Coordinates of C-alpha atoms in Angstrom, one line a residue:
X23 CA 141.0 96.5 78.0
X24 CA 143.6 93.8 77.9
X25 CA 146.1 93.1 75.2
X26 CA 146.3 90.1 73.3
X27 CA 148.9 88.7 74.7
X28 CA 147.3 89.4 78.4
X29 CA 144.6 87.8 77.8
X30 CA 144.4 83.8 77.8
X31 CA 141.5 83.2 77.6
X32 CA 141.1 85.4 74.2
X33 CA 144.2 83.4 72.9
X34 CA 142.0 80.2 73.3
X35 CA 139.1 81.7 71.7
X36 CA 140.3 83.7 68.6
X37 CA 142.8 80.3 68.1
X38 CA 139.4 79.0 67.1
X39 CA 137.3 81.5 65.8
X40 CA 137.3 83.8 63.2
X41 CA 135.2 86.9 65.4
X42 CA 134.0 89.1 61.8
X43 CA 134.9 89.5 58.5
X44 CA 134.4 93.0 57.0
X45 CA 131.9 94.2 60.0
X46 CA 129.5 90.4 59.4
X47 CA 129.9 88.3 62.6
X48 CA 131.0 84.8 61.8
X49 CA 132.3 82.3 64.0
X50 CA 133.1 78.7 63.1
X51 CA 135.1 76.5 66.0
X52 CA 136.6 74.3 63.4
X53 CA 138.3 76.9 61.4
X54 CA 142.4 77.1 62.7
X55 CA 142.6 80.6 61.6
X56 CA 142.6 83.9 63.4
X57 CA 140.6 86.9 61.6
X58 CA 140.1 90.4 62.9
X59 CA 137.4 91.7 64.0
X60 CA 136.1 95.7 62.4
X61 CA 132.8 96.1 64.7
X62 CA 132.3 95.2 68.0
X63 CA 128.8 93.9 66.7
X64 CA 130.5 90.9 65.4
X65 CA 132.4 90.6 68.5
X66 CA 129.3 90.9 70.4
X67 CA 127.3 88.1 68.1
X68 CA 130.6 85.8 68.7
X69 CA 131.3 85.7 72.0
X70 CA 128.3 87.6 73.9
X71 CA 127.9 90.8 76.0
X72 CA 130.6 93.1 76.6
X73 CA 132.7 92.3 74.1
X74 CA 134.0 95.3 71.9
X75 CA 136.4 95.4 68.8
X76 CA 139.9 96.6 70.5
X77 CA 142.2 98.9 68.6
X78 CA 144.3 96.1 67.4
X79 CA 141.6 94.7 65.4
X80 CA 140.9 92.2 67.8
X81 CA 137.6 91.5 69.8
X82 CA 138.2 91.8 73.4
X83 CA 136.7 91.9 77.0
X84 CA 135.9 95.4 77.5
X85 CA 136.1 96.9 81.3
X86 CA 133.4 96.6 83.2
X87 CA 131.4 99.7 84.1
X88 CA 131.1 99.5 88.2
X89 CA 128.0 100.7 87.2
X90 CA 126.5 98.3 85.5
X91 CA 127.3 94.9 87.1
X92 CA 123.8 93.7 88.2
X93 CA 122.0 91.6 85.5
X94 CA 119.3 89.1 84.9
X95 CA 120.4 86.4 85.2
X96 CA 122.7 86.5 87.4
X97 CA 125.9 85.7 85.0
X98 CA 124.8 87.3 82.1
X99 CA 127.9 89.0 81.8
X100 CA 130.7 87.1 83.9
X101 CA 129.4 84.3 82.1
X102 CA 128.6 85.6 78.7
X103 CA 128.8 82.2 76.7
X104 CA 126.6 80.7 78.5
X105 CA 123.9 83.1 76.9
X106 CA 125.0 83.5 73.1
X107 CA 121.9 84.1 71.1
X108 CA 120.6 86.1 74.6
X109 CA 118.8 89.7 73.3
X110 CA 119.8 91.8 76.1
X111 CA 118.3 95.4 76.8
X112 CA 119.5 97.8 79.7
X113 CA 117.7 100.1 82.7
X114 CA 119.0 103.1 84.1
X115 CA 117.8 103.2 87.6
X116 CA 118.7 106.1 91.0
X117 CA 119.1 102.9 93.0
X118 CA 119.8 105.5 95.7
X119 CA 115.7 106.3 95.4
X120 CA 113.4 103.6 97.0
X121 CA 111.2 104.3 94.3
X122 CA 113.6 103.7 91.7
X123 CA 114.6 100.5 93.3
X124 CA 111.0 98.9 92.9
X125 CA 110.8 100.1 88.8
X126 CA 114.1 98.4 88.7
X127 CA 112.3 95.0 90.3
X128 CA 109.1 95.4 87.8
X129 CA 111.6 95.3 84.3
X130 CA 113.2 92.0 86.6
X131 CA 109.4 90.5 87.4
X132 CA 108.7 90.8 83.2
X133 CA 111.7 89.5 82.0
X134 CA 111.5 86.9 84.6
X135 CA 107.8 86.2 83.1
X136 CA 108.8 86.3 79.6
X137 CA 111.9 83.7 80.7
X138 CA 109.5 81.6 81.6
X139 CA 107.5 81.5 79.0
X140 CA 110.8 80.4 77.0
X141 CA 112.1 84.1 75.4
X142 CA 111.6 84.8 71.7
X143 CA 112.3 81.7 69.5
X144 CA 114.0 79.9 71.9
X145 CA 116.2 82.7 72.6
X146 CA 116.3 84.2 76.1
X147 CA 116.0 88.0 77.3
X148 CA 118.7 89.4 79.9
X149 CA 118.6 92.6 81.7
X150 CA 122.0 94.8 82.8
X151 CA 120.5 97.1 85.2
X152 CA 122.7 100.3 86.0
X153 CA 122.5 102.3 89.1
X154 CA 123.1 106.4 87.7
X155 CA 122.9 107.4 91.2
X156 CA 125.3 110.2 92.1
X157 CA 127.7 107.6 94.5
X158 CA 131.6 108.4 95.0
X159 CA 131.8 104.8 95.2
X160 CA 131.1 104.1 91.5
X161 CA 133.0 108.0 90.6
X162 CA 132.6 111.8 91.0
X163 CA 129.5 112.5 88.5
X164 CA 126.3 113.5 89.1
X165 CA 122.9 111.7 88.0
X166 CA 122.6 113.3 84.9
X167 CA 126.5 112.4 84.0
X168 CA 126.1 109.1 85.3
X169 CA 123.2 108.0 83.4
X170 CA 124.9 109.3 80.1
X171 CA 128.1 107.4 80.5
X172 CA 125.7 104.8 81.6
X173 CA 123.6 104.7 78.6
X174 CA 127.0 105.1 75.9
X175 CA 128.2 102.1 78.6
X176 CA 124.9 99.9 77.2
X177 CA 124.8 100.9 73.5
X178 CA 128.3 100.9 72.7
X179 CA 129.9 98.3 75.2
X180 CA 126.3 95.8 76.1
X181 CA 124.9 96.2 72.5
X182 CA 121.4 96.9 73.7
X183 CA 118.5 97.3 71.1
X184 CA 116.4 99.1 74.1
X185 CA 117.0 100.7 76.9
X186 CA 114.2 100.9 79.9
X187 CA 114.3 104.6 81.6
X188 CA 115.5 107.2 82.9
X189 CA 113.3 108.1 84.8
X190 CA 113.4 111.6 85.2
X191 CA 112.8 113.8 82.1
X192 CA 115.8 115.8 82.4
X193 CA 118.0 112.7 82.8
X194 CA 116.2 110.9 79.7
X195 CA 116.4 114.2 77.7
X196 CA 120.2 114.0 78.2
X197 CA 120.6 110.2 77.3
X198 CA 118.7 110.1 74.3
X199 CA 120.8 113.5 72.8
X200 CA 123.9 111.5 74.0
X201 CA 122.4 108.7 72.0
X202 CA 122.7 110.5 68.9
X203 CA 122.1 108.4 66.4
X204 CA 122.7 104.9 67.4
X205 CA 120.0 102.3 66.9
X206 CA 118.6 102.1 70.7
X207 CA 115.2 102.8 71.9
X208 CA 114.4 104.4 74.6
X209 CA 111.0 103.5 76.6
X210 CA 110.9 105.8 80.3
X211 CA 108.1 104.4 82.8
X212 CA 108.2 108.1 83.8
X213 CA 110.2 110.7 82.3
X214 CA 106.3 113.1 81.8
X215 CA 107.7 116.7 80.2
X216 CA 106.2 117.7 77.5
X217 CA 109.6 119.1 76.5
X218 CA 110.2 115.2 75.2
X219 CA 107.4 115.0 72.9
X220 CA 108.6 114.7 68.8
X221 CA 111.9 115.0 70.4
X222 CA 113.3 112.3 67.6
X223 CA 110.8 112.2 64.8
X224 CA 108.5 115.0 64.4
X225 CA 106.0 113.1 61.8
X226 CA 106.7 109.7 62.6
X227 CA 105.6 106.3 60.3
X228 CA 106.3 103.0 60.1
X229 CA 109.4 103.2 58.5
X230 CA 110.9 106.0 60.8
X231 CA 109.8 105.8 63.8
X232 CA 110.3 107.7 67.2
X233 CA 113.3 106.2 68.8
X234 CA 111.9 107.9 72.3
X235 CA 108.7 106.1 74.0
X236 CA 106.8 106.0 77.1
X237 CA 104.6 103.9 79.2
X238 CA 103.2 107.6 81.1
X239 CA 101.7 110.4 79.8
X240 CA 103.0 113.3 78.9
X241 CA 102.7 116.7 81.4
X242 CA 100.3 118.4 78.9
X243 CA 98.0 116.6 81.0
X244 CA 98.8 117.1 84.0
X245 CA 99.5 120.7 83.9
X246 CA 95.6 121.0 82.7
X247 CA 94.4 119.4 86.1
X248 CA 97.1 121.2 88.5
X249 CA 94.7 124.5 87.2
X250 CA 91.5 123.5 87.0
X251 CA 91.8 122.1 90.4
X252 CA 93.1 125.3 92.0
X253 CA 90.1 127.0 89.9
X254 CA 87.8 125.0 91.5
X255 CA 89.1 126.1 95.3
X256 CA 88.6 129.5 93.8
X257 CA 92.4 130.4 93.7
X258 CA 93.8 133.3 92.1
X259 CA 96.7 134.1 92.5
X260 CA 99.7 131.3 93.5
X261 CA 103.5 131.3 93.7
X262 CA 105.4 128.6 91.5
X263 CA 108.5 127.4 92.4
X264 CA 110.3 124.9 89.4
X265 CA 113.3 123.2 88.6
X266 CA 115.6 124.2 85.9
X267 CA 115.1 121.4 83.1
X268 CA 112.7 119.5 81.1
X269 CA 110.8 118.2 83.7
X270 CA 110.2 121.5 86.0
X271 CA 110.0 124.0 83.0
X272 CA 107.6 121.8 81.1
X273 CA 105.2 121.1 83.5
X274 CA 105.6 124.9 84.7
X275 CA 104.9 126.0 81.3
X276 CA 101.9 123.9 80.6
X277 CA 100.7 124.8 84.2
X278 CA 101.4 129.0 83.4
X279 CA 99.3 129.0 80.4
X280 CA 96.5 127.2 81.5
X281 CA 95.8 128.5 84.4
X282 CA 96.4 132.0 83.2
X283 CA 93.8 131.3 80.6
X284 CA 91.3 130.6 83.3
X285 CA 92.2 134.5 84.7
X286 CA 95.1 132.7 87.8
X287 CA 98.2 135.0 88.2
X288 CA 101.7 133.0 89.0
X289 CA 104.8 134.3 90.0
X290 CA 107.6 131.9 89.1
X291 CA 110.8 131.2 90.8
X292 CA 113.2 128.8 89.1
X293 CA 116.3 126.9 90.6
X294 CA 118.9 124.8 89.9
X295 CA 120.6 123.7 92.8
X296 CA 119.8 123.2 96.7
X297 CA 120.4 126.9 98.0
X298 CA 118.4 128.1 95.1
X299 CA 115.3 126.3 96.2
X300 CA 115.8 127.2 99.7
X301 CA 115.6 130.7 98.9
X302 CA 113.0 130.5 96.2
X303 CA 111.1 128.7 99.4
X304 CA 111.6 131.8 101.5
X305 CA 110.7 134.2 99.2
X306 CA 107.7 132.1 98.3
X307 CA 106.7 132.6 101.8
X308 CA 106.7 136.4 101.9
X309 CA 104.6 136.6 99.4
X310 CA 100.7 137.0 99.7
X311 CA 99.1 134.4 97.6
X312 CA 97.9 131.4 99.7
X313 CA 99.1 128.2 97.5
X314 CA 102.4 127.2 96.5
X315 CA 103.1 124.9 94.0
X316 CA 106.3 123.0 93.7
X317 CA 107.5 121.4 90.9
X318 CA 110.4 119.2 90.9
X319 CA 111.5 116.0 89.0
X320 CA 113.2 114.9 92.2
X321 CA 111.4 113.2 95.2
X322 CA 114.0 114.8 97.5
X323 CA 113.5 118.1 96.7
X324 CA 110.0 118.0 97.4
X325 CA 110.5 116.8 101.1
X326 CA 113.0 119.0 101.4
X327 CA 110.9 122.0 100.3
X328 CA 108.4 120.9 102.9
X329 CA 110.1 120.0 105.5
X330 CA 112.0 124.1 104.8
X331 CA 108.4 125.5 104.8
X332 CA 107.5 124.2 107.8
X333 CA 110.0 125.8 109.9
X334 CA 109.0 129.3 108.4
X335 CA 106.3 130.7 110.3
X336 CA 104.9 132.3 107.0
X337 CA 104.1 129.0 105.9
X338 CA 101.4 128.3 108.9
X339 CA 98.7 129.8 106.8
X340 CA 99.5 128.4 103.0
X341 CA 98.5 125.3 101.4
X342 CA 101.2 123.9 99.0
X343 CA 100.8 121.4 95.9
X344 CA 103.7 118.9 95.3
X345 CA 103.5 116.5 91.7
X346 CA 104.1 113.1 90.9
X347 CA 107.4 113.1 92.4
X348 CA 106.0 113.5 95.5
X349 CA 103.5 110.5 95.3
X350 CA 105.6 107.8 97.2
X351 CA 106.7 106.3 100.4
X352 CA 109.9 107.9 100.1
X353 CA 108.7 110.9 100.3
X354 CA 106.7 110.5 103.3
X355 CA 109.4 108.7 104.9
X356 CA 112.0 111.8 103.8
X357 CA 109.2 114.2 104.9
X358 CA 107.8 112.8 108.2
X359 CA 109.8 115.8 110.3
X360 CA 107.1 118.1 108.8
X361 CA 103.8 115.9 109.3
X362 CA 102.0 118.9 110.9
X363 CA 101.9 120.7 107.1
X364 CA 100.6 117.0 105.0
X365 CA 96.6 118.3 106.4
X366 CA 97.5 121.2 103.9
X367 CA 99.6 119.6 101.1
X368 CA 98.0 118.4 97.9
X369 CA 99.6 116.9 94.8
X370 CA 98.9 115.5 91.1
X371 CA 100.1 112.5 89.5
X372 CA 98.7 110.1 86.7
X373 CA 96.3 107.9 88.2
X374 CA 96.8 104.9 90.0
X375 CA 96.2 101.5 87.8
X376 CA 93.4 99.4 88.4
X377 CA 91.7 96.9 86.9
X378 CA 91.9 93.4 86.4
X379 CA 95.2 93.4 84.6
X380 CA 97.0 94.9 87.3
X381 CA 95.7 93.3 89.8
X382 CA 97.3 90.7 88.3
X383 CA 100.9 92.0 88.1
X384 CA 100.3 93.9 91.6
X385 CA 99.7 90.1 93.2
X386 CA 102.8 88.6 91.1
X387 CA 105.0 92.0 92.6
X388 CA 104.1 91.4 96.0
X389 CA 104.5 88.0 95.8
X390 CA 108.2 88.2 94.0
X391 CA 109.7 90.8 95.9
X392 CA 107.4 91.1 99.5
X393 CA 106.6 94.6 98.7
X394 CA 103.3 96.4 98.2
X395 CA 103.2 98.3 94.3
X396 CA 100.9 100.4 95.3
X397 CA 103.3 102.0 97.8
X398 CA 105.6 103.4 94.7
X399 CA 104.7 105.0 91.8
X400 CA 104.9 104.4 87.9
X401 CA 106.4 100.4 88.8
X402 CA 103.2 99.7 86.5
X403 CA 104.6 101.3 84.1
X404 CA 108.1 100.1 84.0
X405 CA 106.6 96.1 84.0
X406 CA 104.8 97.3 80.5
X407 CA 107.6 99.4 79.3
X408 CA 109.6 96.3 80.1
X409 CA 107.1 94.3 77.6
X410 CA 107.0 96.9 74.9
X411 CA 110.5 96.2 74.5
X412 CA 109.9 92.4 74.2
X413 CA 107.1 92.8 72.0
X414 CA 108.9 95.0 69.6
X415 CA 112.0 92.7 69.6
X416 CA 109.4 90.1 68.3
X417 CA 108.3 92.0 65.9
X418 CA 111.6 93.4 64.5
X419 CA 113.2 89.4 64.4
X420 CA 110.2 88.6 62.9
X421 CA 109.9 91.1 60.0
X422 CA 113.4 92.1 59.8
X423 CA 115.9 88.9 60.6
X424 CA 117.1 90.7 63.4
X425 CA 116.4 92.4 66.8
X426 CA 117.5 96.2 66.5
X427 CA 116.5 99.4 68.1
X428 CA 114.5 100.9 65.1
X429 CA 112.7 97.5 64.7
X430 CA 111.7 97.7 68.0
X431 CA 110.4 101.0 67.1
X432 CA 108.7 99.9 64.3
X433 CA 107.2 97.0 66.4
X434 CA 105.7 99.4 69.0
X435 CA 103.9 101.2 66.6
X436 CA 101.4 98.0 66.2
X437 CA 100.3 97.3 70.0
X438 CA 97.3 99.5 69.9
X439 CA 95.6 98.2 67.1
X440 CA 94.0 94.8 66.6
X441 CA 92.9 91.9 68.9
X442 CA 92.6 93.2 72.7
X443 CA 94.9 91.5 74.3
X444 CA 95.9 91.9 78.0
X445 CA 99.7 92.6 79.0
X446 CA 99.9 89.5 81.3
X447 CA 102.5 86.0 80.9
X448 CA 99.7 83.9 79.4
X449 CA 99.7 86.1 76.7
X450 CA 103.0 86.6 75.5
X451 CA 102.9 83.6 73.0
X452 CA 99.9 84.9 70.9
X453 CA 101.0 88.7 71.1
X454 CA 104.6 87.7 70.0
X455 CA 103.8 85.2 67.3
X456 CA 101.1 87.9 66.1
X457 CA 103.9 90.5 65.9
X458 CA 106.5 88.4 64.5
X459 CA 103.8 87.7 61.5
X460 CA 103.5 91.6 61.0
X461 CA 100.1 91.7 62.6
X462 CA 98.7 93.8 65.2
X463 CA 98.0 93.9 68.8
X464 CA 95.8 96.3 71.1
X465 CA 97.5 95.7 74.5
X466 CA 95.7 96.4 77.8
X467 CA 98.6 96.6 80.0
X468 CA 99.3 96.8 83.9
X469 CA 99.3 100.9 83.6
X470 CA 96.3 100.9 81.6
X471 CA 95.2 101.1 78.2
X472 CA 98.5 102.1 76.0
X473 CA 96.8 103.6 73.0
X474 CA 99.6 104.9 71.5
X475 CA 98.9 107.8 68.8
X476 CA 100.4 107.1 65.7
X477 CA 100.9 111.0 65.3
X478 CA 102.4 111.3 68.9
X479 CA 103.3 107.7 69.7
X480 CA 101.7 109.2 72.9
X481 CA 99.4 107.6 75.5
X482 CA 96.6 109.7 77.3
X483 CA 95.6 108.9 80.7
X484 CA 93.6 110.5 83.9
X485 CA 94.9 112.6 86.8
X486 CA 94.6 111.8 90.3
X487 CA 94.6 114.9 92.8
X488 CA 96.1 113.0 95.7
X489 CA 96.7 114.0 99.9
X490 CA 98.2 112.8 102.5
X491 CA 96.1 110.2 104.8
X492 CA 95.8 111.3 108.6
X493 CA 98.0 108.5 108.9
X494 CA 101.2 110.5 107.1
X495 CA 101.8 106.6 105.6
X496 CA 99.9 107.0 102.5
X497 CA 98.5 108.5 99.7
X498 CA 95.0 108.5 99.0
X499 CA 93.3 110.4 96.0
X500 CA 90.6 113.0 96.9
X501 CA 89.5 113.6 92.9
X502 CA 90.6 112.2 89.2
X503 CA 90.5 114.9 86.2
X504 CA 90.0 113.5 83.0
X505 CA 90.8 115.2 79.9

């Protein structure tokens, strides 16, 4: 951060503006005098995003995060007074995953929708979208430590009121304890352990809220199906191979127990890093039970699990069962070297939209971006998450003067109740104004029906069991469990 006497353009600024006064923004360009600033909230309301309160009592340009430099629009940041009443929220994106790239270009498509249907009382919406993949370019941390300092970088620096991802459960488990306390909302298109439900509030109302949502379901679900589908092919006995974290142990857990309760016998092998899983992928091998089911919050460990087994020769016999991870191009792509195993490879995920609603979005993707959304998974469910977050901020301006994390919270409590109303741009006007009244809404959106459980603030949803087509370039679903 630059001093004051480094900075010119803050001389200018704070020549004419009082930034706060006792932690209130106010800023008034005819005043001579120069006041301090004792919350970067102030500085934030006077001169935009990325402006903190500096140890000198002064509001100041913070640094940059090399992180964190893309935005919508373009100059939300380098240009940050061009955009002063702009409510800005924050994604944390692997923009090293393929996958992650195309969730990252559904929360662009909706705030691009919502732009043009002219933002929330006249004020627009802005994204800063971070990139927490593990990149020596950007510094030495790993994805988990990237998209902590990432998410600080957004609450405490940006000023967000929401934040869009992770999308891995681990990673969002992390952010959201880094969090602590601060007023920011979390909605992850994808982060599925059950190890996240009642993670904030554990009987949540209107007035406290959960300050962690989602647009998926959680693994509870999925577990279920992973056994009654391998009861169904008669299996008995399998060999489980899991990540260390919320995501692997979760699903793992939910998987153990019901499948055991159906008379199935597991042997579980857990890892943490690379040569971990290689050798729990040996020693899987040895073993007698035909199926092995890998569970892993990471598309590339599942290829690389595969593309391992198929160069054991005691993996010419078993059939192996991937998850949701698995159910994208970049896994195929990653995986192609072991195309002779996809005949025997089956997977779960939560099912594919449909409907006219996403048709909808799915024609407005391809057409933005030149990209088919059925190709990657859960981009669905980042365009609604991306909504949520703009419905709640109309809710909390509306009933609370202001657009905070909590009253965004509180907002997304009253979307599944009311008129019907479809998650599409058309319908942003009436779902917004209804919300800023302190009605109600039952949204239909591109993911399906978001029926949030006022015990839970959960969704439900059905479970495709998905294979390979003889292609090796798709996936196609072979049967959908519902609860």
């Amino acid at each position: 951060m630059s001093a004051v006497g480094s900075d010119p353009w803050r001389r200018a600024r704070t020549a004419l503006c009082g930034v706060a006064l006792l932690g209130a923004a106010s800023c008034s360009f005819t005043r001579p005098e120069i006041t301090t600033c004792s919350s970067s909230v102030g500085c934030r309301e006077a001169f935009g995003s990325g402006f903190v309160c500096g140890g000198d009592g002064y509001c100041e340009k913070a640094a940059p995060s090399p992180r964190c430099q893309v935005t919508f629009p373009e100059d939300l940041l380098t240009r940050p007074e061009s955009y002063p009443n702009a409510i800005v929220i924050g994604s944390l994106m692997d923009r090293s995953v393929i996958t992650h790239q195309a969730r990252e270009n559904a929360i662009r498509l909706a705030t691009t929708h919502v732009t043009e249907g002219g933002g929330l009382q006249n004020r627009p919406f802005g994204v800063v979208f971070c990139d927490i993949a593990k990149n020596s370019q950007y510094d030495s941390r790993d994805r988990g430590a990237a998209a902590v300092q990432s998410g600080l970088y957004l609450a405490d620096v940006i000023g967000v009121p929401a934040i869009i991802g992770p999308s891995a459960s681990t990673d969002a488990l992390a952010v959201f304890e880094a969090l602590g306390g601060r007023d920011v909302v979390m909605i992850s298109p994808s982060a599925t352990s059950p190890e996240l439900s009642g993670i904030d509030a554990k009987n949540p109302t209107d007035e406290n809220p959960g300050r962690f949502w989602r647009t998926a379901p959680p693994d509870t679900l999925q577990g279920d199906a992973i056994a009654i589908y391998l009861q169904q092919k008669q299996v008995k006995d399998i060999e489980l191979i899991h990540e260390l974290g919320a995501y692997g142990e979760g699903l793992a857990t939910v998987f153990e127990k019901s499948f055991q309760s159906i008379g199935g016998n597991t042997h579980r092998s857990v890892f943490s890093n690379s040569s971990e899983r290689d050798a729990a992928v040996v020693a899987a091998g040895k073993s007698f039970a035909p199926w092995v089911l890998f569970v892993s919050s990471q598309t590339t460990d599942a290829s690389a699990f595969l593309i391992a087994a198929s160069s054991l020769s005691v993996y010419a016999s078993k059939n192996l069962f991937l998850t949701d991870s698995a159910a994208n191009a970049d896994f195929l792509s990653a995986a192609a070297g072991a195309s002779a195993m996809f005949p025997r490879v089956r997977g779960s995920r939560f099912s594919v939209p449909a409907g006219n609603v996403y048709e909808q979005f799915r024609a407005s993707y391809n057409a933005a971006f030149q990209v088919e959304a059925n190709s990657y998974s859960y981009v669905a469910h980042a365009y609604d998450a991306t909504w949520l977050a703009f419905y709640g901020s109309a809710r909390s301006l509306g009933q609370e003067g202001r657009v905070h994390g909590l009253g965004i919270a509180r907002g997304l409590r009253h979307v599944s109740l009311g008129k019907a109303l479809p998650i599409v741009p058309v319908s942003w006007g009436e779902i917004g104004k209804e919300l800023s009244l302190g009605g109600d809404v039952d949204v239909n959106g591109a993911s399906g029906a978001l029926d949030f459980d006022p015990l839970s603030e959960e969704t439900e949803g059905p479970v495709d069991i998905w294979q390979i087509a003889p292609s090796g370039t798709s996936i196609v679903v072979e049967q959908t469990l519902s609860k």
